[in-house]
Amino acid sequence: MPIYEYVCPKCDVTFERLRPLSQAQQPADCPKCHKISRRKMSTFACFTASTGGVPKTIAGTSGGSCSSCSSGNCGTCAS
Ligand SMILES: [Zn+2]
């Protein structure tokens, strides 16, 4: 299950949520003020096992994209 980062628009805190890929686009509530927070796309990390079983982190530059997909919501990122 992938980990997604969210940032609270009120207290500017960044937090992570472990959730299924199907819920990736759903907002999460801030752990401090419980305000609905959006996904933090700029630091989206993509984990892939294409390096022979060794997890490799690919930091997206923008839009949450990784080397193996055109969006931040691909099946490769889910494993
Ligand atoms: Zn907050």
CSV table of N, CA and C and ligand atoms in Angstrom, one decimal:
chain,number,residue,atom,x,y,z
A,1,MET,N,0.8,-1.2,0.0
A,1,MET,CA,0.0,0.0,0.0
A,1,MET,C,0.9,1.3,0.0
A,2,PRO,N,0.6,2.2,-0.9
A,2,PRO,CA,1.5,3.3,-1.0
A,2,PRO,C,1.2,4.4,0.1
A,3,ILE,N,2.2,5.1,0.4
A,3,ILE,CA,2.1,6.2,1.3
A,3,ILE,C,2.0,7.6,0.6
A,4,TYR,N,1.0,8.3,1.0
A,4,TYR,CA,0.8,9.6,0.3
A,4,TYR,C,1.0,10.7,1.3
A,5,GLU,N,1.5,11.8,0.8
A,5,GLU,CA,1.8,13.0,1.7
A,5,GLU,C,0.7,14.0,1.5
A,6,TYR,N,0.3,14.6,2.6
A,6,TYR,CA,-0.7,15.7,2.5
A,6,TYR,C,-0.2,16.9,3.3
A,7,VAL,N,-0.7,18.0,2.8
A,7,VAL,CA,-0.3,19.2,3.5
A,7,VAL,C,-1.6,20.0,3.9
A,8,CYS,N,-1.6,20.4,5.2
A,8,CYS,CA,-2.8,21.1,5.7
A,8,CYS,C,-2.7,22.6,5.3
A,9,PRO,N,-3.8,23.1,4.7
A,9,PRO,CA,-3.8,24.5,4.2
A,9,PRO,C,-3.9,25.5,5.4
A,10,LYS,N,-4.2,25.0,6.5
A,10,LYS,CA,-4.4,25.9,7.7
A,10,LYS,C,-3.2,26.0,8.5
A,11,CYS,N,-2.7,24.9,9.0
A,11,CYS,CA,-1.5,25.0,9.9
A,11,CYS,C,-0.2,24.6,9.2
A,12,ASP,N,-0.3,24.3,7.8
A,12,ASP,CA,0.8,24.1,7.0
A,12,ASP,C,1.7,22.9,7.5
A,13,VAL,N,1.0,21.9,8.1
A,13,VAL,CA,1.7,20.7,8.5
A,13,VAL,C,1.6,19.7,7.4
A,14,THR,N,2.7,18.9,7.3
A,14,THR,CA,2.7,17.8,6.3
A,14,THR,C,2.6,16.5,7.0
A,15,PHE,N,1.7,15.7,6.6
A,15,PHE,CA,1.6,14.4,7.2
A,15,PHE,C,1.4,13.3,6.1
A,16,GLU,N,1.6,12.1,6.6
A,16,GLU,CA,1.5,10.9,5.6
A,16,GLU,C,0.3,10.0,6.0
A,17,ARG,N,-0.2,9.5,4.9
A,17,ARG,CA,-1.3,8.5,5.1
A,17,ARG,C,-1.0,7.3,4.3
A,18,LEU,N,-1.2,6.1,4.9
A,18,LEU,CA,-1.1,4.9,4.2
A,18,LEU,C,-2.5,4.5,3.7
A,19,ARG,N,-2.7,4.4,2.4
A,19,ARG,CA,-4.0,4.1,1.9
A,19,ARG,C,-4.0,3.4,0.6
A,20,PRO,N,-5.0,2.7,0.2
A,20,PRO,CA,-5.1,2.1,-1.1
A,20,PRO,C,-5.0,3.1,-2.2
A,21,LEU,N,-4.5,2.6,-3.3
A,21,LEU,CA,-4.4,3.4,-4.5
A,21,LEU,C,-5.7,4.0,-4.9
A,22,SER,N,-6.8,3.3,-4.7
A,22,SER,CA,-8.1,3.7,-5.1
A,22,SER,C,-8.6,4.9,-4.3
A,23,GLN,N,-7.9,5.2,-3.2
A,23,GLN,CA,-8.3,6.3,-2.3
A,23,GLN,C,-7.3,7.4,-2.4
A,24,ALA,N,-6.3,7.3,-3.4
A,24,ALA,CA,-5.2,8.2,-3.4
A,24,ALA,C,-5.7,9.7,-3.7
A,25,GLN,N,-6.8,9.8,-4.5
A,25,GLN,CA,-7.2,11.2,-4.8
A,25,GLN,C,-8.2,11.8,-3.8
A,26,GLN,N,-8.5,11.0,-2.8
A,26,GLN,CA,-9.4,11.5,-1.8
A,26,GLN,C,-8.6,12.3,-0.8
A,27,PRO,N,-9.2,13.4,-0.3
A,27,PRO,CA,-8.6,14.2,0.7
A,27,PRO,C,-8.5,13.6,2.0
A,28,ALA,N,-7.5,14.0,2.8
A,28,ALA,CA,-7.3,13.5,4.2
A,28,ALA,C,-7.5,14.6,5.2
A,29,ASP,N,-7.9,14.3,6.4
A,29,ASP,CA,-8.0,15.3,7.4
A,29,ASP,C,-6.7,15.5,8.2
A,30,CYS,N,-6.5,16.8,8.4
A,30,CYS,CA,-5.2,17.1,9.2
A,30,CYS,C,-5.3,16.5,10.6
A,31,PRO,N,-4.2,15.9,11.0
A,31,PRO,CA,-4.1,15.3,12.4
A,31,PRO,C,-4.2,16.3,13.5
A,32,LYS,N,-3.9,17.6,13.2
A,32,LYS,CA,-3.9,18.6,14.2
A,32,LYS,C,-5.3,19.4,14.3
A,33,CYS,N,-5.7,19.9,13.1
A,33,CYS,CA,-7.0,20.7,13.2
A,33,CYS,C,-8.1,20.0,12.4
A,34,HIS,N,-7.8,18.8,11.8
A,34,HIS,CA,-8.8,18.0,11.1
A,34,HIS,C,-9.4,18.7,9.9
A,35,LYS,N,-8.7,19.7,9.4
A,35,LYS,CA,-9.2,20.4,8.2
A,35,LYS,C,-8.8,19.5,7.0
A,36,ILE,N,-9.7,19.5,6.0
A,36,ILE,CA,-9.4,18.7,4.8
A,36,ILE,C,-8.1,19.2,4.1
A,37,SER,N,-7.2,18.3,3.9
A,37,SER,CA,-5.9,18.6,3.3
A,37,SER,C,-5.8,18.0,2.0
A,38,ARG,N,-5.0,18.6,1.1
A,38,ARG,CA,-4.8,18.1,-0.2
A,38,ARG,C,-3.5,17.3,-0.3
A,39,ARG,N,-3.4,16.5,-1.3
A,39,ARG,CA,-2.2,15.7,-1.5
A,39,ARG,C,-1.0,16.7,-1.8
A,40,LYS,N,0.1,16.4,-1.3
A,40,LYS,CA,1.3,17.1,-1.6
A,40,LYS,C,2.0,16.4,-2.7
A,41,MET,N,1.9,17.0,-3.9
A,41,MET,CA,2.4,16.4,-5.1
A,41,MET,C,3.9,16.6,-5.4
A,42,SER,N,4.4,17.6,-4.9
A,42,SER,CA,5.8,18.0,-5.2
A,42,SER,C,6.8,17.0,-4.7
A,43,THR,N,6.5,16.3,-3.6
A,43,THR,CA,7.5,15.4,-3.0
A,43,THR,C,7.0,13.9,-3.2
A,44,PHE,N,6.2,13.7,-4.1
A,44,PHE,CA,5.7,12.4,-4.3
A,44,PHE,C,6.9,11.4,-4.7
A,45,ALA,N,7.0,10.3,-3.9
A,45,ALA,CA,8.1,9.4,-4.2
A,45,ALA,C,7.5,8.1,-4.7
A,46,CYS,N,8.2,7.6,-5.7
A,46,CYS,CA,7.7,6.4,-6.4
A,46,CYS,C,8.7,5.2,-6.1
A,47,PHE,N,8.1,4.1,-5.6
A,47,PHE,CA,8.9,3.0,-5.3
A,47,PHE,C,8.7,1.9,-6.4
A,48,THR,N,9.8,1.4,-6.8
A,48,THR,CA,9.7,0.3,-7.9
A,48,THR,C,10.6,-0.8,-7.6
A,49,ALA,N,10.3,-2.0,-8.0
A,49,ALA,CA,11.1,-3.1,-7.7
A,49,ALA,C,11.9,-3.5,-9.0
A,50,SER,N,12.0,-2.6,-9.9
A,50,SER,CA,12.7,-2.9,-11.2
A,50,SER,C,14.2,-3.0,-11.1
A,51,THR,N,14.7,-2.7,-9.9
A,51,THR,CA,16.2,-2.8,-9.7
A,51,THR,C,16.6,-4.1,-9.1
A,52,GLY,N,15.9,-5.2,-9.4
A,52,GLY,CA,16.3,-6.5,-8.9
A,52,GLY,C,15.8,-6.7,-7.4
A,53,GLY,N,14.7,-6.2,-7.1
A,53,GLY,CA,14.1,-6.4,-5.8
A,53,GLY,C,14.5,-5.4,-4.7
A,54,VAL,N,15.5,-4.5,-5.1
A,54,VAL,CA,15.9,-3.5,-4.2
A,54,VAL,C,15.0,-2.2,-4.4
A,55,PRO,N,14.3,-1.8,-3.4
A,55,PRO,CA,13.5,-0.6,-3.6
A,55,PRO,C,14.3,0.6,-4.0
A,56,LYS,N,13.8,1.3,-5.0
A,56,LYS,CA,14.5,2.5,-5.5
A,56,LYS,C,13.5,3.7,-5.4
A,57,THR,N,14.0,4.7,-4.8
A,57,THR,CA,13.1,5.9,-4.7
A,57,THR,C,13.4,6.9,-5.8
A,58,ILE,N,12.3,7.2,-6.5
A,58,ILE,CA,12.4,8.2,-7.6
A,58,ILE,C,11.5,9.4,-7.2
A,59,ALA,N,12.2,10.5,-6.9
A,59,ALA,CA,11.4,11.7,-6.5
A,59,ALA,C,10.9,12.4,-7.7
A,60,GLY,N,9.6,12.7,-7.8
A,60,GLY,CA,9.0,13.4,-8.9
A,60,GLY,C,9.4,14.9,-8.8
A,61,THR,N,9.6,15.4,-10.0
A,61,THR,CA,9.9,16.9,-10.0
A,61,THR,C,8.7,17.7,-9.9
A,62,SER,N,7.6,17.3,-10.6
A,62,SER,CA,6.4,18.0,-10.6
A,62,SER,C,5.2,17.1,-11.0
A,63,GLY,N,4.1,17.3,-10.4
A,63,GLY,CA,2.9,16.6,-10.8
A,63,GLY,C,2.9,15.2,-10.3
A,64,GLY,N,3.9,14.8,-9.5
A,64,GLY,CA,3.9,13.5,-8.9
A,64,GLY,C,4.2,12.4,-9.9
A,65,SER,N,4.9,12.7,-11.0
A,65,SER,CA,5.2,11.7,-12.0
A,65,SER,C,6.4,10.9,-11.7
A,66,CYS,N,6.5,9.7,-12.2
A,66,CYS,CA,7.7,8.9,-12.0
A,66,CYS,C,8.2,8.4,-13.3
A,67,SER,N,9.3,7.7,-13.4
A,67,SER,CA,9.9,7.3,-14.6
A,67,SER,C,9.1,6.3,-15.4
A,68,SER,N,8.2,5.6,-14.7
A,68,SER,CA,7.5,4.5,-15.4
A,68,SER,C,6.0,4.8,-15.6
A,69,CYS,N,5.6,6.0,-15.3
A,69,CYS,CA,4.2,6.4,-15.6
A,69,CYS,C,4.1,7.9,-15.9
A,70,SER,N,3.0,8.2,-16.5
A,70,SER,CA,2.8,9.6,-16.9
A,70,SER,C,2.0,10.4,-15.9
A,71,SER,N,1.5,9.7,-14.8
A,71,SER,CA,0.8,10.4,-13.8
A,71,SER,C,1.3,9.9,-12.4
A,72,GLY,N,0.7,10.5,-11.4
A,72,GLY,CA,1.1,10.1,-10.0
A,72,GLY,C,0.2,9.1,-9.4
A,73,ASN,N,-0.5,8.4,-10.3
A,73,ASN,CA,-1.5,7.5,-9.9
A,73,ASN,C,-1.5,6.2,-10.6
A,74,CYS,N,-0.2,5.7,-10.8
A,74,CYS,CA,-0.1,4.5,-11.7
A,74,CYS,C,0.0,3.2,-10.8
A,75,GLY,N,-0.2,2.1,-11.5
A,75,GLY,CA,-0.1,0.8,-10.8
A,75,GLY,C,1.3,0.5,-10.3
A,76,THR,N,2.3,1.0,-10.9
A,76,THR,CA,3.7,0.7,-10.5
A,76,THR,C,3.9,1.2,-9.1
A,77,CYS,N,3.4,2.4,-8.9
A,77,CYS,CA,3.6,3.1,-7.6
A,77,CYS,C,2.9,2.4,-6.4
A,78,ALA,N,2.0,1.5,-6.7
A,78,ALA,CA,1.1,0.9,-5.7
A,78,ALA,C,1.7,-0.2,-5.0
A,79,SER,N,2.7,-0.8,-5.6
A,79,SER,CA,3.3,-2.0,-5.0
A,79,SER,C,4.4,-1.7,-4.0
B,1,ZN,ZN,-4.2,21.5,10.2
